Amino acid sequence: MSAATHNLYDSNLTDLEALMRAWGQPAFRARQLYRQMYVKLSDDPDAMTDLPLALRQRLSAETSLHQLRLMHTQRSDNGQTVKALFALADGAIVETVLMAYPDRATVCVSTQAGCSMGCVFCATGQLGLMRNLSSGEIVEQAVWASREASRIDSALNRVTNVVFMGMGEPFANYDRWWAAVERLHDPQGFNLGARSMTVSTVGLVPGIHRLAGEQLPINLAISLHAADDALRSALMPINQRYLIADLLDATRAYIASTNRRVSFEYVLLQGRNDSPAQAMELARLLRGDDPLLCHVNLIPWNPIPGAPLDRSSHRRVLAFQQVLLDQGVPCTVRVERGIEIAAACGQLAGQNNTLNLANPR
């Protein structure tokens, strides 16, 4: 795609109406185009036969619906989990993971190419930040996943859930990420319910406060991974800027403003943060004098080659969970998908030098 080519996924309906006016077309052509993109999930102007031939030809010549170039896919769970590696127009690499189930399909979407947060257990953090994604590059991942879901199961005509838990920190790219949220939610287009979307943050306090003021009630998940500042700072450098007390203050303000439950994500690392004593410390943090409206999502770690960390045994995971449950902390262990295809974000991108990127498949 040339620099002069307009990426249609970067445009909301108002933008498309302005484009049609500039091209001398009536406004209803924009609505037709928008419907083709987000309801029919068409990625080929030539196939949009409700549009005039001349307009289809101009769209093909001057715009694009292919900002993401599929370079590689890996499948597991009998084809129900698909991990895709995409190249962007400038050569940056991002990943998207689709997880299909009998009655739903969830896509894990990236918001940045790489990440600057540097969490030691995260493959993306080892890559560093290349750049922020545009709103269109974020949206297009969900559209791709919807097409892929319908190929896996014809009853799934689109994804039912979007989680912004892929590569990058969404709140570090807030404006573009939120524009993507609004476009995916738009009832005139993709029409995904706000409560079918979840954003995960490492704990950028200003982003949590900003989300509390938004009109769309999407779900919030916060990566915690430790109950004391020393350990959390060692695992997550962001904790040196926003201590756990600051993070919990922002979380309480978010809950007070939205009356919505927050999820805390907790990756379990053998001998680092998975002892019964640490579980008790976490329970006291969340269920102390001022209990939080929250749920803890325990996550068995997807190992990263070369990382000086170990995956907690199943026995230790269950023991940790039991301590939390005994202390009245709602808690589940995440069901694992795609471990054999490096489904943890950043793993496939980190291996891309081993792939033949000239031959998409």
mmCIF file of C-alpha atoms in Angstrom:
data_model
loop_
_atom_site.group_PDB
_atom_site.id
_atom_site.type_symbol
_atom_site.label_atom_id
_atom_site.label_comp_id
_atom_site.label_asym_id
_atom_site.label_seq_id
_atom_site.Cartn_x
_atom_site.Cartn_y
_atom_site.Cartn_z
ATOM 1 C CA MET A 1 0.000 0.000 0.000
ATOM 2 C CA SER A 2 1.463 3.323 -1.031
ATOM 3 C CA ALA A 3 1.698 6.235 1.372
ATOM 4 C CA ALA A 4 -0.969 8.063 -0.650
ATOM 5 C CA THR A 5 -3.517 5.234 -0.375
ATOM 6 C CA HIS A 6 -6.295 5.922 2.109
ATOM 7 C CA ASN A 7 -6.893 3.157 4.658
ATOM 8 C CA LEU A 8 -10.664 2.870 4.946
ATOM 9 C CA TYR A 9 -10.495 1.161 8.348
ATOM 10 C CA ASP A 10 -9.057 4.391 9.762
ATOM 11 C CA SER A 11 -12.340 6.138 8.892
ATOM 12 C CA ASN A 12 -15.556 6.258 10.883
ATOM 13 C CA LEU A 13 -18.892 6.799 9.159
ATOM 14 C CA THR A 14 -18.592 10.590 9.343
ATOM 15 C CA ASP A 15 -15.176 10.392 7.691
ATOM 16 C CA LEU A 16 -16.549 8.200 4.907
ATOM 17 C CA GLU A 17 -19.414 10.633 4.326
ATOM 18 C CA ALA A 18 -16.864 13.432 3.941
ATOM 19 C CA LEU A 19 -14.874 11.309 1.496
ATOM 20 C CA MET A 20 -17.963 10.581 -0.601
ATOM 21 C CA ARG A 21 -18.883 14.280 -0.672
ATOM 22 C CA ALA A 22 -15.351 15.128 -1.801
ATOM 23 C CA TRP A 23 -15.778 12.593 -4.586
ATOM 24 C CA GLY A 24 -19.141 14.056 -5.610
ATOM 25 C CA GLN A 25 -21.113 11.101 -4.254
ATOM 26 C CA PRO A 26 -24.300 11.249 -2.137
ATOM 27 C CA ALA A 27 -23.961 10.565 1.582
ATOM 28 C CA PHE A 28 -25.876 7.287 1.399
ATOM 29 C CA ARG A 29 -22.957 5.799 -0.558
ATOM 30 C CA ALA A 30 -20.880 6.129 2.613
ATOM 31 C CA ARG A 31 -23.481 4.168 4.548
ATOM 32 C CA GLN A 32 -23.475 1.475 1.879
ATOM 33 C CA LEU A 33 -19.691 1.278 2.009
ATOM 34 C CA TYR A 34 -19.717 1.214 5.809
ATOM 35 C CA ARG A 35 -22.213 -1.641 5.793
ATOM 36 C CA GLN A 36 -20.109 -3.583 3.316
ATOM 37 C CA MET A 37 -17.032 -3.181 5.527
ATOM 38 C CA TYR A 38 -18.521 -3.917 8.936
ATOM 39 C CA VAL A 39 -21.722 -5.917 8.399
ATOM 40 C CA LYS A 40 -20.887 -7.952 5.315
ATOM 41 C CA LEU A 41 -17.151 -7.887 6.171
ATOM 42 C CA SER A 42 -16.227 -7.352 2.537
ATOM 43 C CA ASP A 43 -12.593 -6.501 1.819
ATOM 44 C CA ASP A 44 -12.902 -6.131 -1.963
ATOM 45 C CA PRO A 45 -14.545 -3.041 -3.486
ATOM 46 C CA ASP A 46 -15.165 -4.972 -6.706
ATOM 47 C CA ALA A 47 -17.528 -7.258 -4.770
ATOM 48 C CA MET A 48 -19.574 -4.346 -3.370
ATOM 49 C CA THR A 49 -22.136 -4.558 -6.148
ATOM 50 C CA ASP A 50 -24.588 -2.155 -4.501
ATOM 51 C CA LEU A 51 -22.062 0.583 -5.338
ATOM 52 C CA PRO A 52 -21.727 2.023 -8.860
ATOM 53 C CA LEU A 53 -18.952 0.533 -10.974
ATOM 54 C CA ALA A 54 -17.083 3.848 -11.256
ATOM 55 C CA LEU A 55 -17.077 4.257 -7.466
ATOM 56 C CA ARG A 56 -15.861 0.694 -6.959
ATOM 57 C CA GLN A 57 -13.033 1.326 -9.391
ATOM 58 C CA ARG A 58 -12.011 4.513 -7.618
ATOM 59 C CA LEU A 59 -12.122 2.796 -4.226
ATOM 60 C CA SER A 60 -9.865 0.042 -5.575
ATOM 61 C CA ALA A 61 -7.432 2.583 -7.009
ATOM 62 C CA GLU A 62 -7.275 5.116 -4.180
ATOM 63 C CA THR A 63 -8.126 3.304 -0.953
ATOM 64 C CA SER A 64 -7.202 0.101 0.848
ATOM 65 C CA LEU A 65 -8.880 -2.489 3.042
ATOM 66 C CA HIS A 66 -5.644 -4.423 3.479
ATOM 67 C CA GLN A 67 -3.368 -2.522 5.822
ATOM 68 C CA LEU A 68 -2.510 -5.800 7.547
ATOM 69 C CA ARG A 69 -0.671 -8.337 5.401
ATOM 70 C CA LEU A 70 -1.075 -11.883 6.678
ATOM 71 C CA MET A 71 2.374 -13.447 6.829
ATOM 72 C CA HIS A 72 1.889 -16.616 8.828
ATOM 73 C CA THR A 73 -0.725 -18.545 10.772
ATOM 74 C CA GLN A 74 -0.439 -21.313 13.340
ATOM 75 C CA ARG A 75 -3.343 -23.468 14.473
ATOM 76 C CA SER A 76 -4.045 -25.645 17.496
ATOM 77 C CA ASP A 77 -6.951 -27.080 19.503
ATOM 78 C CA ASN A 78 -8.232 -28.902 16.414
ATOM 79 C CA GLY A 79 -8.109 -25.686 14.422
ATOM 80 C CA GLN A 80 -10.166 -23.740 16.959
ATOM 81 C CA THR A 81 -7.246 -21.509 17.986
ATOM 82 C CA VAL A 82 -5.543 -19.492 15.257
ATOM 83 C CA LYS A 83 -2.551 -17.237 15.790
ATOM 84 C CA ALA A 84 -1.809 -14.808 12.970
ATOM 85 C CA LEU A 85 1.325 -12.806 12.286
ATOM 86 C CA PHE A 86 0.709 -9.623 10.297
ATOM 87 C CA ALA A 87 3.133 -7.246 8.626
ATOM 88 C CA LEU A 88 2.110 -3.590 8.514
ATOM 89 C CA ALA A 89 2.781 -1.216 5.648
ATOM 90 C CA ASP A 90 6.062 -0.029 7.201
ATOM 91 C CA GLY A 91 7.285 -3.529 8.013
ATOM 92 C CA ALA A 92 6.292 -3.569 11.689
ATOM 93 C CA ILE A 93 4.970 -6.900 12.949
ATOM 94 C CA VAL A 94 1.880 -7.582 15.089
ATOM 95 C CA GLU A 95 0.031 -10.656 16.272
ATOM 96 C CA THR A 96 -3.638 -11.533 16.638
ATOM 97 C CA VAL A 97 -5.118 -14.656 18.240
ATOM 98 C CA LEU A 98 -8.585 -16.050 17.520
ATOM 99 C CA MET A 99 -10.105 -18.553 19.949
ATOM 100 C CA ALA A 100 -13.275 -20.235 18.707
ATOM 101 C CA TYR A 101 -15.681 -22.107 20.956
ATOM 102 C CA PRO A 102 -18.964 -23.887 20.184
ATOM 103 C CA ASP A 103 -21.052 -20.819 20.986
ATOM 104 C CA ARG A 104 -18.669 -17.868 20.728
ATOM 105 C CA ALA A 105 -15.427 -16.558 19.297
ATOM 106 C CA THR A 106 -12.942 -14.317 21.072
ATOM 107 C CA VAL A 107 -10.162 -12.377 19.383
ATOM 108 C CA CYS A 108 -7.126 -11.075 21.253
ATOM 109 C CA VAL A 109 -6.082 -7.856 19.537
ATOM 110 C CA SER A 110 -2.807 -5.917 19.555
ATOM 111 C CA THR A 111 -2.753 -2.141 20.042
ATOM 112 C CA GLN A 112 0.978 -1.507 19.522
ATOM 113 C CA ALA A 113 3.761 -3.121 17.528
ATOM 114 C CA GLY A 114 5.942 -4.252 20.398
ATOM 115 C CA CYS A 115 5.712 -2.717 23.858
ATOM 116 C CA SER A 116 7.761 -0.398 26.043
ATOM 117 C CA MET A 117 6.508 -1.670 29.407
ATOM 118 C CA GLY A 118 9.256 -4.285 29.789
ATOM 119 C CA CYS A 119 7.432 -6.871 31.936
ATOM 120 C CA VAL A 120 9.962 -9.651 32.422
ATOM 121 C CA PHE A 121 7.521 -12.518 31.822
ATOM 122 C CA CYS A 122 6.111 -11.088 28.562
ATOM 123 C CA ALA A 123 7.556 -11.934 25.159
ATOM 124 C CA THR A 124 6.310 -8.641 23.690
ATOM 125 C CA GLY A 125 8.204 -6.714 26.339
ATOM 126 C CA GLN A 126 11.441 -8.247 25.092
ATOM 127 C CA LEU A 127 10.842 -6.737 21.644
ATOM 128 C CA GLY A 128 10.615 -3.105 22.738
ATOM 129 C CA LEU A 129 8.194 -0.621 21.206
ATOM 130 C CA MET A 130 8.223 -0.169 17.449
ATOM 131 C CA ARG A 131 5.181 2.097 17.182
ATOM 132 C CA ASN A 132 1.543 2.648 18.043
ATOM 133 C CA LEU A 133 -1.078 1.095 15.795
ATOM 134 C CA SER A 134 -3.655 3.252 14.068
ATOM 135 C CA SER A 135 -7.321 2.780 14.909
ATOM 136 C CA GLY A 136 -7.759 1.081 11.537
ATOM 137 C CA GLU A 137 -4.950 -1.391 12.182
ATOM 138 C CA ILE A 138 -6.634 -2.314 15.465
ATOM 139 C CA VAL A 139 -10.099 -2.610 13.915
ATOM 140 C CA GLU A 140 -8.873 -4.679 10.975
ATOM 141 C CA GLN A 141 -7.653 -7.405 13.336
ATOM 142 C CA ALA A 142 -11.211 -7.883 14.628
ATOM 143 C CA VAL A 143 -12.595 -7.894 11.085
ATOM 144 C CA TRP A 144 -10.014 -10.501 10.003
ATOM 145 C CA ALA A 145 -10.910 -12.630 13.029
ATOM 146 C CA SER A 146 -14.604 -12.456 12.165
ATOM 147 C CA ARG A 147 -13.955 -13.771 8.668
ATOM 148 C CA GLU A 148 -11.723 -16.495 10.098
ATOM 149 C CA ALA A 149 -14.326 -17.455 12.719
ATOM 150 C CA SER A 150 -16.959 -17.949 10.024
ATOM 151 C CA ARG A 151 -14.554 -20.244 8.154
ATOM 152 C CA ILE A 152 -14.052 -22.325 11.292
ATOM 153 C CA ASP A 153 -17.788 -22.509 12.016
ATOM 154 C CA SER A 154 -20.421 -21.166 9.652
ATOM 155 C CA ALA A 155 -22.669 -20.472 12.654
ATOM 156 C CA LEU A 156 -20.098 -17.923 13.858
ATOM 157 C CA ASN A 157 -20.669 -15.048 11.450
ATOM 158 C CA ARG A 158 -18.348 -12.785 13.458
ATOM 159 C CA VAL A 159 -16.418 -12.595 16.701
ATOM 160 C CA THR A 160 -18.530 -12.239 19.823
ATOM 161 C CA ASN A 161 -15.799 -10.883 22.107
ATOM 162 C CA VAL A 162 -12.768 -8.647 21.650
ATOM 163 C CA VAL A 163 -10.037 -8.501 24.276
ATOM 164 C CA PHE A 164 -7.330 -5.863 23.961
ATOM 165 C CA MET A 165 -4.703 -8.094 25.520
ATOM 166 C CA GLY A 166 -2.328 -8.647 22.622
ATOM 167 C CA MET A 167 0.897 -6.831 21.891
ATOM 168 C CA GLY A 168 1.271 -3.416 23.508
ATOM 169 C CA GLU A 169 -0.287 -1.349 26.287
ATOM 170 C CA PRO A 170 -3.667 0.026 25.131
ATOM 171 C CA PHE A 171 -3.592 3.025 27.495
ATOM 172 C CA ALA A 172 -0.234 4.099 26.008
ATOM 173 C CA ASN A 173 -2.098 4.442 22.686
ATOM 174 C CA TYR A 174 -5.366 5.605 24.211
ATOM 175 C CA ASP A 175 -6.861 7.858 21.527
ATOM 176 C CA ARG A 176 -6.380 5.421 18.642
ATOM 177 C CA TRP A 177 -7.425 2.466 20.770
ATOM 178 C CA TRP A 178 -10.606 4.203 21.915
ATOM 179 C CA ALA A 179 -11.464 5.207 18.339
ATOM 180 C CA ALA A 180 -11.238 1.502 17.459
ATOM 181 C CA VAL A 181 -13.526 0.642 20.405
ATOM 182 C CA GLU A 182 -16.131 3.129 19.207
ATOM 183 C CA ARG A 183 -16.000 1.798 15.657
ATOM 184 C CA LEU A 184 -16.356 -1.825 16.745
ATOM 185 C CA HIS A 185 -19.270 -0.862 18.978
ATOM 186 C CA ASP A 186 -21.129 1.251 16.395
ATOM 187 C CA PRO A 187 -24.635 -0.271 15.990
ATOM 188 C CA GLN A 188 -24.663 0.832 12.338
ATOM 189 C CA GLY A 189 -21.586 -1.249 11.626
ATOM 190 C CA PHE A 190 -19.724 -3.992 13.493
ATOM 191 C CA ASN A 191 -22.229 -3.704 16.358
ATOM 192 C CA LEU A 192 -20.260 -5.360 19.147
ATOM 193 C CA GLY A 193 -21.658 -4.758 22.618
ATOM 194 C CA ALA A 194 -19.473 -2.709 24.941
ATOM 195 C CA ARG A 195 -19.589 -5.436 27.575
ATOM 196 C CA SER A 196 -18.244 -7.864 25.012
ATOM 197 C CA MET A 197 -14.967 -5.919 24.985
ATOM 198 C CA THR A 198 -12.228 -6.043 27.624
ATOM 199 C CA VAL A 199 -9.120 -3.905 27.920
ATOM 200 C CA SER A 200 -6.069 -5.014 29.877
ATOM 201 C CA THR A 201 -3.545 -2.568 31.308
ATOM 202 C CA VAL A 202 -0.282 -3.004 33.187
ATOM 203 C CA GLY A 203 -1.576 -0.302 35.499
ATOM 204 C CA LEU A 204 -1.307 3.081 33.777
ATOM 205 C CA VAL A 205 -3.189 5.075 36.406
ATOM 206 C CA PRO A 206 -4.131 8.035 34.145
ATOM 207 C CA GLY A 207 -5.676 5.600 31.663
ATOM 208 C CA ILE A 208 -7.791 3.977 34.379
ATOM 209 C CA HIS A 209 -9.117 7.386 35.442
ATOM 210 C CA ARG A 210 -9.821 8.289 31.820
ATOM 211 C CA LEU A 211 -11.671 5.032 31.158
ATOM 212 C CA ALA A 212 -13.867 5.703 34.193
ATOM 213 C CA GLY A 213 -15.257 8.753 32.399
ATOM 214 C CA GLU A 214 -16.066 7.049 29.090
ATOM 215 C CA GLN A 215 -19.665 6.388 28.062
ATOM 216 C CA LEU A 216 -19.132 2.810 26.836
ATOM 217 C CA PRO A 217 -18.957 0.341 29.751
ATOM 218 C CA ILE A 218 -16.242 -1.957 28.480
ATOM 219 C CA ASN A 219 -14.578 -4.346 30.930
ATOM 220 C CA LEU A 220 -11.312 -3.513 32.686
ATOM 221 C CA ALA A 221 -8.586 -6.025 33.526
ATOM 222 C CA ILE A 222 -5.457 -4.987 35.417
ATOM 223 C CA SER A 223 -2.198 -6.922 35.338
ATOM 224 C CA LEU A 224 -1.129 -7.229 38.971
ATOM 225 C CA HIS A 225 1.123 -10.313 39.333
ATOM 226 C CA ALA A 226 2.393 -9.437 42.821
ATOM 227 C CA ALA A 227 0.981 -8.072 46.068
ATOM 228 C CA ASP A 228 4.071 -6.146 47.228
ATOM 229 C CA ASP A 229 5.894 -3.294 45.558
ATOM 230 C CA ALA A 230 9.373 -4.818 45.620
ATOM 231 C CA LEU A 231 8.363 -7.951 43.728
ATOM 232 C CA ARG A 232 5.981 -6.158 41.375
ATOM 233 C CA SER A 233 8.672 -3.611 40.486
ATOM 234 C CA ALA A 234 11.070 -6.477 39.710
ATOM 235 C CA LEU A 235 8.498 -8.109 37.441
ATOM 236 C CA MET A 236 6.870 -4.963 36.038
ATOM 237 C CA PRO A 237 8.942 -1.761 35.746
ATOM 238 C CA ILE A 238 5.753 0.340 35.545
ATOM 239 C CA ASN A 239 5.354 -0.249 39.290
ATOM 240 C CA GLN A 240 8.299 2.095 39.878
ATOM 241 C CA ARG A 241 6.102 4.897 38.520
ATOM 242 C CA TYR A 242 2.730 3.825 39.949
ATOM 243 C CA LEU A 243 2.978 1.887 43.196
ATOM 244 C CA ILE A 244 0.363 -0.674 44.154
ATOM 245 C CA ALA A 245 -1.333 1.805 46.506
ATOM 246 C CA ASP A 246 -1.688 4.309 43.649
ATOM 247 C CA LEU A 247 -3.027 1.591 41.361
ATOM 248 C CA LEU A 248 -5.627 0.452 43.893
ATOM 249 C CA ASP A 249 -6.695 4.038 44.574
ATOM 250 C CA ALA A 250 -7.347 4.482 40.837
ATOM 251 C CA THR A 251 -9.176 1.146 40.753
ATOM 252 C CA ARG A 252 -11.436 2.176 43.633
ATOM 253 C CA ALA A 253 -12.194 5.456 41.877
ATOM 254 C CA TYR A 254 -13.029 3.531 38.678
ATOM 255 C CA ILE A 255 -15.367 1.169 40.551
ATOM 256 C CA ALA A 256 -17.040 4.072 42.370
ATOM 257 C CA SER A 257 -17.626 5.854 39.053
ATOM 258 C CA THR A 258 -18.794 2.852 37.016
ATOM 259 C CA ASN A 259 -20.057 0.323 39.591
ATOM 260 C CA ARG A 260 -18.299 -2.300 37.466
ATOM 261 C CA ARG A 261 -16.236 -5.218 38.703
ATOM 262 C CA VAL A 262 -12.538 -5.181 37.832
ATOM 263 C CA SER A 263 -10.501 -8.264 36.970
ATOM 264 C CA PHE A 264 -6.965 -8.622 38.258
ATOM 265 C CA GLU A 265 -4.683 -10.787 36.150
ATOM 266 C CA TYR A 266 -2.037 -12.744 37.995
ATOM 267 C CA VAL A 267 0.560 -14.767 36.058
ATOM 268 C CA LEU A 268 1.900 -17.553 38.261
ATOM 269 C CA LEU A 269 5.684 -18.026 38.256
ATOM 270 C CA GLN A 270 7.204 -20.961 40.118
ATOM 271 C CA GLY A 271 8.979 -19.828 43.275
ATOM 272 C CA ARG A 272 8.528 -16.121 42.506
ATOM 273 C CA ASN A 273 4.931 -15.163 43.228
ATOM 274 C CA ASP A 274 3.022 -18.425 43.732
ATOM 275 C CA SER A 275 3.407 -19.409 47.406
ATOM 276 C CA PRO A 276 0.435 -19.765 49.809
ATOM 277 C CA ALA A 277 1.857 -16.869 51.840
ATOM 278 C CA GLN A 278 1.837 -14.654 48.741
ATOM 279 C CA ALA A 279 -1.729 -15.755 48.018
ATOM 280 C CA MET A 280 -2.685 -14.690 51.531
ATOM 281 C CA GLU A 281 -0.951 -11.341 51.011
ATOM 282 C CA LEU A 282 -2.917 -10.858 47.795
ATOM 283 C CA ALA A 283 -6.160 -11.709 49.583
ATOM 284 C CA ARG A 284 -5.428 -9.146 52.297
ATOM 285 C CA LEU A 285 -4.664 -6.539 49.631
ATOM 286 C CA LEU A 286 -7.959 -7.071 47.815
ATOM 287 C CA ARG A 287 -10.272 -8.036 50.682
ATOM 288 C CA GLY A 288 -8.930 -5.933 53.571
ATOM 289 C CA ASP A 289 -10.635 -3.041 55.320
ATOM 290 C CA ASP A 290 -11.912 -1.650 52.016
ATOM 291 C CA PRO A 291 -12.750 -4.696 49.837
ATOM 292 C CA LEU A 292 -12.609 -4.222 46.099
ATOM 293 C CA LEU A 293 -15.361 -5.296 43.718
ATOM 294 C CA CYS A 294 -13.049 -7.588 41.805
ATOM 295 C CA HIS A 295 -12.220 -11.006 40.429
ATOM 296 C CA VAL A 296 -8.777 -12.610 40.182
ATOM 297 C CA ASN A 297 -7.843 -14.409 36.988
ATOM 298 C CA LEU A 298 -4.927 -16.768 37.634
ATOM 299 C CA ILE A 299 -2.846 -17.371 34.520
ATOM 300 C CA PRO A 300 -0.420 -20.271 34.091
ATOM 301 C CA TRP A 301 2.614 -18.730 32.412
ATOM 302 C CA ASN A 302 3.403 -19.483 28.762
ATOM 303 C CA PRO A 303 7.201 -19.983 28.921
ATOM 304 C CA ILE A 304 9.444 -17.666 26.916
ATOM 305 C CA PRO A 305 12.725 -19.095 25.619
ATOM 306 C CA GLY A 306 15.640 -17.668 27.595
ATOM 307 C CA ALA A 307 13.551 -16.082 30.349
ATOM 308 C CA PRO A 308 14.939 -16.884 33.848
ATOM 309 C CA LEU A 309 11.487 -17.940 35.060
ATOM 310 C CA ASP A 310 9.610 -21.181 35.559
ATOM 311 C CA ARG A 311 5.984 -22.094 35.050
ATOM 312 C CA SER A 312 4.108 -22.898 38.262
ATOM 313 C CA SER A 313 3.093 -26.517 38.631
ATOM 314 C CA HIS A 314 -0.576 -27.380 38.455
ATOM 315 C CA ARG A 315 -0.500 -28.316 42.139
ATOM 316 C CA ARG A 316 0.861 -24.889 43.138
ATOM 317 C CA VAL A 317 -1.698 -23.135 40.932
ATOM 318 C CA LEU A 318 -4.565 -24.941 42.632
ATOM 319 C CA ALA A 319 -3.108 -24.341 46.106
ATOM 320 C CA PHE A 320 -2.779 -20.611 45.362
ATOM 321 C CA GLN A 321 -6.345 -20.492 44.104
ATOM 322 C CA GLN A 322 -7.661 -22.298 47.177
ATOM 323 C CA VAL A 323 -6.122 -19.759 49.544
ATOM 324 C CA LEU A 324 -7.859 -16.951 47.671
ATOM 325 C CA LEU A 325 -11.198 -18.765 47.644
ATOM 326 C CA ASP A 326 -10.909 -19.517 51.353
ATOM 327 C CA GLN A 327 -10.407 -15.785 51.976
ATOM 328 C CA GLY A 328 -13.484 -14.846 49.959
ATOM 329 C CA VAL A 329 -11.687 -13.641 46.833
ATOM 330 C CA PRO A 330 -13.546 -14.652 43.628
ATOM 331 C CA CYS A 331 -10.944 -16.453 41.579
ATOM 332 C CA THR A 332 -10.642 -18.686 38.516
ATOM 333 C CA VAL A 333 -7.772 -20.262 36.615
ATOM 334 C CA ARG A 334 -7.679 -19.234 32.976
ATOM 335 C CA VAL A 335 -8.371 -22.050 30.537
ATOM 336 C CA GLU A 336 -5.283 -22.409 28.383
ATOM 337 C CA ARG A 337 -5.439 -22.317 24.613
ATOM 338 C CA GLY A 338 -2.698 -22.469 22.007
ATOM 339 C CA ILE A 339 0.301 -23.244 24.213
ATOM 340 C CA GLU A 340 1.905 -25.355 21.477
ATOM 341 C CA ILE A 341 1.703 -22.509 18.951
ATOM 342 C CA ALA A 342 3.329 -19.849 21.164
ATOM 343 C CA ALA A 343 -0.014 -18.139 21.761
ATOM 344 C CA ALA A 344 1.329 -15.792 24.426
ATOM 345 C CA CYS A 345 1.553 -12.342 22.868
ATOM 346 C CA GLY A 346 4.879 -11.514 21.263
ATOM 347 C CA GLN A 347 6.184 -15.063 21.002
ATOM 348 C CA LEU A 348 5.491 -15.524 17.301
ATOM 349 C CA ALA A 349 6.707 -12.023 16.419
ATOM 350 C CA GLY A 350 9.909 -12.716 18.310
ATOM 351 C CA GLN A 351 10.434 -15.787 16.163
ATOM 352 C CA ASN A 352 9.579 -14.114 12.851
ATOM 353 C CA ASN A 353 13.159 -14.273 11.660
ATOM 354 C CA THR A 354 12.689 -18.045 11.447
ATOM 355 C CA LEU A 355 9.656 -17.696 9.187
ATOM 356 C CA ASN A 356 9.648 -17.234 5.442
ATOM 357 C CA LEU A 357 7.929 -13.866 5.459
ATOM 358 C CA ALA A 358 7.996 -13.643 1.692
ATOM 359 C CA ASN A 359 5.469 -16.473 1.480
ATOM 360 C CA PRO A 360 2.263 -15.810 3.425
ATOM 361 C CA ARG A 361 0.309 -18.864 4.494
#
